[in-house]
Tab-separated table of C-alpha atoms in Angstrom:
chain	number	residue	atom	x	y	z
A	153	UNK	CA	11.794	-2.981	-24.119
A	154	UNK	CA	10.680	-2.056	-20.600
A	155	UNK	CA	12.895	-1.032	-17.538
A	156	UNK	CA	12.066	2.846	-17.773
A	157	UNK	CA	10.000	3.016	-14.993
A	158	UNK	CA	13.267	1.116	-13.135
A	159	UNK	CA	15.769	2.857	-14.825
A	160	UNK	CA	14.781	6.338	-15.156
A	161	UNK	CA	12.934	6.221	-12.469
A	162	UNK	CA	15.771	5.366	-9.928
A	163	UNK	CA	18.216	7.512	-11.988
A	164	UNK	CA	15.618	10.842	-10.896
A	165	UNK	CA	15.702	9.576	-7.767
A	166	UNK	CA	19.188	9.468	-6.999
A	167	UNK	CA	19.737	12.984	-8.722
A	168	UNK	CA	16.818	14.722	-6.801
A	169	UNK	CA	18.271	13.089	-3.514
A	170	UNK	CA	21.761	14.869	-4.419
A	171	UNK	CA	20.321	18.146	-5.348
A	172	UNK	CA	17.531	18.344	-2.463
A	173	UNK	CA	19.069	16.123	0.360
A	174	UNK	CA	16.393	17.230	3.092
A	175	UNK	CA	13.352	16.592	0.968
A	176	UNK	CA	11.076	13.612	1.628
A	177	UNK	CA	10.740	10.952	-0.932
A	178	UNK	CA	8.588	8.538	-1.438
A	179	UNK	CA	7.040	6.485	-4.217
A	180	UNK	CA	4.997	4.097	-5.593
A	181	UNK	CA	6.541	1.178	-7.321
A	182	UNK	CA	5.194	-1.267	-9.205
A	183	UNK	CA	6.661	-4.622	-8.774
A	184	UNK	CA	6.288	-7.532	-12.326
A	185	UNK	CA	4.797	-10.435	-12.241
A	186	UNK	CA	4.742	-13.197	-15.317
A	187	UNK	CA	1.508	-13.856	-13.977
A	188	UNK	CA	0.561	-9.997	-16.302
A	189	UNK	CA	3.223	-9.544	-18.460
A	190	UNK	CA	6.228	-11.909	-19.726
A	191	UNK	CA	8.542	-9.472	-20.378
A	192	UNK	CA	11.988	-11.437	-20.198
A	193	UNK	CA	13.906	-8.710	-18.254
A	194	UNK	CA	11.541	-7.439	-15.828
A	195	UNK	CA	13.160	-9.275	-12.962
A	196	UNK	CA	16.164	-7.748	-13.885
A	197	UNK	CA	14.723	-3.896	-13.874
A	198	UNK	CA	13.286	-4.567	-10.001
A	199	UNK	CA	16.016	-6.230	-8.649
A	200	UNK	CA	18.440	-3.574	-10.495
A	201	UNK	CA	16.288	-0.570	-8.732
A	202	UNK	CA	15.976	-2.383	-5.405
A	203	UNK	CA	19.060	-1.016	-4.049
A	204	UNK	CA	18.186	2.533	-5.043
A	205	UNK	CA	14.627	2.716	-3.139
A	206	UNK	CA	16.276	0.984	0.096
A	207	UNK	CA	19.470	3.923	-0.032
A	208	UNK	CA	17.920	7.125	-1.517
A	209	UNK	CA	13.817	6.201	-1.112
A	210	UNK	CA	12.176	7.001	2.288
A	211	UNK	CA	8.779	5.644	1.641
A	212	UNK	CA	8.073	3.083	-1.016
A	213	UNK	CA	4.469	1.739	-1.719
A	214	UNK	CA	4.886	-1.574	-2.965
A	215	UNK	CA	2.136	-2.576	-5.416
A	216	UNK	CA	2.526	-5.799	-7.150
A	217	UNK	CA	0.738	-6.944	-10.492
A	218	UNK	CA	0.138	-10.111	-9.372
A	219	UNK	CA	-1.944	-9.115	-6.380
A	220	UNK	CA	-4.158	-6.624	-8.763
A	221	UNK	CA	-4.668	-9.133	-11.043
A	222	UNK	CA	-5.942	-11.755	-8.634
A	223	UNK	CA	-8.035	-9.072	-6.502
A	224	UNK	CA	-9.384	-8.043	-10.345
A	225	UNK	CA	-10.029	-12.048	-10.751
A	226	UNK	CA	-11.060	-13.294	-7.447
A	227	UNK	CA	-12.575	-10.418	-5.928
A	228	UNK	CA	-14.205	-8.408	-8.760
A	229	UNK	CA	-14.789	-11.592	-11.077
A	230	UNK	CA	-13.036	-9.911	-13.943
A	231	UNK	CA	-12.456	-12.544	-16.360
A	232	UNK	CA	-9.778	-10.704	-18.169
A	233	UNK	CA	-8.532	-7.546	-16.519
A	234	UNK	CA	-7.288	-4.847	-18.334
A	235	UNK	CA	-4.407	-2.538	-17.339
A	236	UNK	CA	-7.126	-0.033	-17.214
A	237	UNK	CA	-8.706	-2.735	-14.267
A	238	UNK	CA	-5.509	-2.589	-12.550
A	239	UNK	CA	-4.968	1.052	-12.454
A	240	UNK	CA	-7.875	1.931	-10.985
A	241	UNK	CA	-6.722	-0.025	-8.436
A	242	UNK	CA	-3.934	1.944	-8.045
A	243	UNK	CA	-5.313	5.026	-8.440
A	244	UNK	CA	-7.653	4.079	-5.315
A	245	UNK	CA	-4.723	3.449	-3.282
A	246	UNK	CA	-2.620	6.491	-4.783
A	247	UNK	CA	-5.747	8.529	-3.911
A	248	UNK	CA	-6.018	7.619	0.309
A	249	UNK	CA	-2.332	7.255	0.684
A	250	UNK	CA	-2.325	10.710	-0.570
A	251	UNK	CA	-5.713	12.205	1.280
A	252	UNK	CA	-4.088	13.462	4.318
A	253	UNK	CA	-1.624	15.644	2.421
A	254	UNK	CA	-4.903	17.181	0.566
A	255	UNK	CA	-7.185	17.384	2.901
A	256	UNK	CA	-7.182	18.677	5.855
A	257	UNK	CA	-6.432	16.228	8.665
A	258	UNK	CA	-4.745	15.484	12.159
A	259	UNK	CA	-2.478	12.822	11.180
A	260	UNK	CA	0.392	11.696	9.099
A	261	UNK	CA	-0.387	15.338	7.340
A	262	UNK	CA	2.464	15.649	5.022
A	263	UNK	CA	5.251	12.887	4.083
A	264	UNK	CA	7.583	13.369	7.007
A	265	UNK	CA	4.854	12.813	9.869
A	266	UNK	CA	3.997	9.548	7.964
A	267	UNK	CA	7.474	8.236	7.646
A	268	UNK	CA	8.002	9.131	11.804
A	269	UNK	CA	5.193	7.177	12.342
A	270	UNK	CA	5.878	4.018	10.209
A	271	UNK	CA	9.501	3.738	9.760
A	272	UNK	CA	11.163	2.348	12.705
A	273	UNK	CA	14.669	1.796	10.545
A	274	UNK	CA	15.548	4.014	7.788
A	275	UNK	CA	15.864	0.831	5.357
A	276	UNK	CA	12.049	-0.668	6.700
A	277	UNK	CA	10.577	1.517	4.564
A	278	UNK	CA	8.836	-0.408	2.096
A	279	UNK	CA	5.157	-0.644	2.698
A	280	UNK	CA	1.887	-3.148	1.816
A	281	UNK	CA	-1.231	-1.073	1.199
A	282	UNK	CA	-4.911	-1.886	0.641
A	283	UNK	CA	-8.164	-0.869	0.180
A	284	UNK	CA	-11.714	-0.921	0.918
A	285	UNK	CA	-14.720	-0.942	-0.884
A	286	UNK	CA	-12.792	-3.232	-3.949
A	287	UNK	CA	-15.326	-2.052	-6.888
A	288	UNK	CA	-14.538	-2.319	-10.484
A	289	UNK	CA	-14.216	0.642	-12.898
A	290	UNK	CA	-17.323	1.913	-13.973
A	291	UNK	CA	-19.251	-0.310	-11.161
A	292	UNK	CA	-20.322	2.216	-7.781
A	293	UNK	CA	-20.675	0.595	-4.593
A	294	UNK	CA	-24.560	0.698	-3.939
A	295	UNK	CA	-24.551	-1.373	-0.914
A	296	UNK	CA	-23.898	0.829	2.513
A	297	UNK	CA	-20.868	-0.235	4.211
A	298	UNK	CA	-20.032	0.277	7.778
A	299	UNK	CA	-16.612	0.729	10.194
A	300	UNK	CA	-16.327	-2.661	10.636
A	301	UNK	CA	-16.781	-4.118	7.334
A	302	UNK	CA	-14.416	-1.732	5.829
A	303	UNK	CA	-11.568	-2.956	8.912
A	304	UNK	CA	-12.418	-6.093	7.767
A	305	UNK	CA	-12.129	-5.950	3.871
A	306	UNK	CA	-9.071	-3.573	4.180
A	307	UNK	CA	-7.110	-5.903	6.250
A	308	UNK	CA	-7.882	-9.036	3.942
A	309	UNK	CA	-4.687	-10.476	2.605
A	310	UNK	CA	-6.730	-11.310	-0.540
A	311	UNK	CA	-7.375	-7.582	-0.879
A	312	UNK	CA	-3.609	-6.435	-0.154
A	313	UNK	CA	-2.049	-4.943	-3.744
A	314	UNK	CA	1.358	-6.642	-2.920
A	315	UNK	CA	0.925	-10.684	-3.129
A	316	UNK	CA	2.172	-11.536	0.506
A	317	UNK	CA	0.455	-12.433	3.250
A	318	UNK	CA	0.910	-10.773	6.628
A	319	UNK	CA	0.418	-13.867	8.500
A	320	UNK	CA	3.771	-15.222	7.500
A	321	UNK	CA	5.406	-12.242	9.215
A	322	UNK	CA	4.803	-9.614	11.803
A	323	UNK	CA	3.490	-5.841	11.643
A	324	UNK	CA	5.869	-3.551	12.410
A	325	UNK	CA	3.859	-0.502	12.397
A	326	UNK	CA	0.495	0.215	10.260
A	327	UNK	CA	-2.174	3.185	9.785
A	328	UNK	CA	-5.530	3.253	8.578
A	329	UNK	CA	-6.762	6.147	7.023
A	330	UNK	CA	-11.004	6.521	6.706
A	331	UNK	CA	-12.513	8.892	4.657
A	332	UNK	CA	-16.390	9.765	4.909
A	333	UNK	CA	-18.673	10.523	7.908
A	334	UNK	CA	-16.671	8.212	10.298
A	335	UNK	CA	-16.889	8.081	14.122
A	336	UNK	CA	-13.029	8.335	15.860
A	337	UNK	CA	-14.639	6.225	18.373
A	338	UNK	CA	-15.680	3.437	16.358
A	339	UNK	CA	-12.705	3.807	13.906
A	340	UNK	CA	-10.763	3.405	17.106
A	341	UNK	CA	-12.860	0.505	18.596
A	342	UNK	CA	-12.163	-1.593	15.494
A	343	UNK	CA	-8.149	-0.953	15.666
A	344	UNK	CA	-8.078	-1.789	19.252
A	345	UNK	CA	-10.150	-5.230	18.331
A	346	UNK	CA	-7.669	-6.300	15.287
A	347	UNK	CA	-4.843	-5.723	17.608
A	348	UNK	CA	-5.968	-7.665	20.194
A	349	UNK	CA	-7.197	-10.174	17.760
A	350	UNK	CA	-3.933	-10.374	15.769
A	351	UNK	CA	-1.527	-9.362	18.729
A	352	UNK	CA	0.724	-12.147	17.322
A	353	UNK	CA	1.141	-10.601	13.999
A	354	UNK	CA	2.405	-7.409	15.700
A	355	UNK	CA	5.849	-6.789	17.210
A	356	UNK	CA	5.775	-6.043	21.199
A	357	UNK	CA	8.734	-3.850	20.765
A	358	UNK	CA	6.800	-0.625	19.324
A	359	UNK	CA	3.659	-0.033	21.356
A	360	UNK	CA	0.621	1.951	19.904
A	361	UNK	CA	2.007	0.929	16.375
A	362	UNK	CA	-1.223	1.602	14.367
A	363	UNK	CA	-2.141	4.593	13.672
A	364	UNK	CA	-5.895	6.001	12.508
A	365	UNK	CA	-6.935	8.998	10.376
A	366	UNK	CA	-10.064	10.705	9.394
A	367	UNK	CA	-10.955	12.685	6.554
A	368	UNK	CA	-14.244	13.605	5.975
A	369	UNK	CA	-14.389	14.188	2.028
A	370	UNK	CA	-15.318	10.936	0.789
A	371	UNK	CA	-13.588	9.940	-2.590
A	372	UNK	CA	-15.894	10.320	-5.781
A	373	UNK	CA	-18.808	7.590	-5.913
A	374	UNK	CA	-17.924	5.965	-2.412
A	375	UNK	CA	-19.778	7.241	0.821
A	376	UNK	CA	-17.161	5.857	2.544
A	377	UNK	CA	-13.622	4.368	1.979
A	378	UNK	CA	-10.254	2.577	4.221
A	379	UNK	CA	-7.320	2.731	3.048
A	380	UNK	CA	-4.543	0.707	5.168
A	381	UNK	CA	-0.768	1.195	5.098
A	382	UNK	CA	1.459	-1.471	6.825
A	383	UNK	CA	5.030	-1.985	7.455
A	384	UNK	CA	5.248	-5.828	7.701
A	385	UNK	CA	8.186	-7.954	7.761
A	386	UNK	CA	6.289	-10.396	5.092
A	387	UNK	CA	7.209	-7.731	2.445
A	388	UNK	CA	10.229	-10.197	1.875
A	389	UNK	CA	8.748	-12.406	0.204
A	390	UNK	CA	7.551	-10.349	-2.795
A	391	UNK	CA	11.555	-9.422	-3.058
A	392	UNK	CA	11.647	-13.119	-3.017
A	393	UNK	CA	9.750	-14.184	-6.147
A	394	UNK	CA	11.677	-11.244	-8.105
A	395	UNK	CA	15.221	-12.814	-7.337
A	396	UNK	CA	13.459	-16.607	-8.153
A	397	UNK	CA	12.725	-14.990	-11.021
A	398	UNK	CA	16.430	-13.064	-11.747
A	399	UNK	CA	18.800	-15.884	-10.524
């Protein structure tokens, strides 16, 4: 009947936070949409756990099934996608969210160095992420991409797994991690060019606020990847839709 991912989930939460108070949490949480499943009490689950990421979370990737289904639609033309579609998505993300704690790396190396560098207030913590080359299962991504493409395709709202877009809000802080042979300059070129491009979409209050890392162990199949973390105000409106959808 659903809400175990909600329920239990939140329920481990709140009993590791007890038993290991000093420990870093974060996860990845999936948020419904009717648009993939019409499960009558899925509003109910998220709105239920909300209050349990915000106090005892201190990362939370928000991934939304409405946004894999339309990047699974629009952007790999899947007529009907699959869960199996949509979780490869995920597992993309999961994958170069994660790199920098596997690999070795400068920044944002283990959980607490990424939550200093994107979580201005303890309760901001809920994050949009994306990713870049968008291929379908199965499908490899024959045609060479570069620095700038990547920036490009990774910053796309239409490629964001949580159905908001950052234009109706502002950036608190983001970070962009690249994996493959990668130049820091260029990597750092491109950053510098989508803040000044964007510089409205970014708060003035928090200088420097994106942040770049390199890995150079390209994930399987890709020669290159981006994978984009951002702490945007916009977020609200995907807790929006889920309390349309409760009340």
């Amino acid at each position: 009947g659903g809400g175990t991912g909600a329920g239990m989930g939140t329920l481990l939460i709140s009993k590791i936070r007890e038993e290991f108070p000093d420990r870093m949490m974060a996860t990845f949480s999936v948020v419904p949409s009717p648009k993939v499943s019409d499960t009558v009490v899925e509003p109910y689950n998220a709105t239920l756990s909300v209050h349990q990421l915000v106090e005892n979370s201190d990362e939370t990737f928000c991934i939304d099934n409405e946004a894999l289904y339309d990047i699974c639609m629009r952007t790999l033309k899947l007529a009907s996608p699959s869960y199996g579609d949509l979780n490869h998505l995920v597992s993309a993300v999961m994958s170069g969210v994660t790199t920098c704690l596997r690999f070795p790396g400068q920044l944002n190396s283990d959980l607490l160095k990424l939550a200093v560098n994107m979580v201005p207030f303890p309760r901001l913590h809920f994050f949009m992420v994306g990713f870049a080359p968008l291929t379908s299962r199965g499908a490899h991504s024959f045609r060479a991409v570069c620095v700038p493409e990547l920036t490009q395709q990774m910053l796309d709202p239409k490629n964001m797994m949580a159905a908001s877009d950052f234009r109706n809000g502002r950036y608190l802080t983001c970070s962009a991690i690249f994996r493959g042979k990668v130049a820091m300059k260029e990597v750092e070129d491109q950053m510098r060019n989508v803040q000044n491009k964007n510089s409205t979409y970014f708060v003035e209050w928090i200088p420097n606020n994106i942040q770049t890392a390199l890995c150079a162990i390209p994930p399987r199949g890709l020669k290159m990847s981006s994978t984009f973390i951002g702490n945007s105000t916009s977020i609200q409106k995907l807790f929006k839709r889920v309390g349309e959808q409760f009340t």
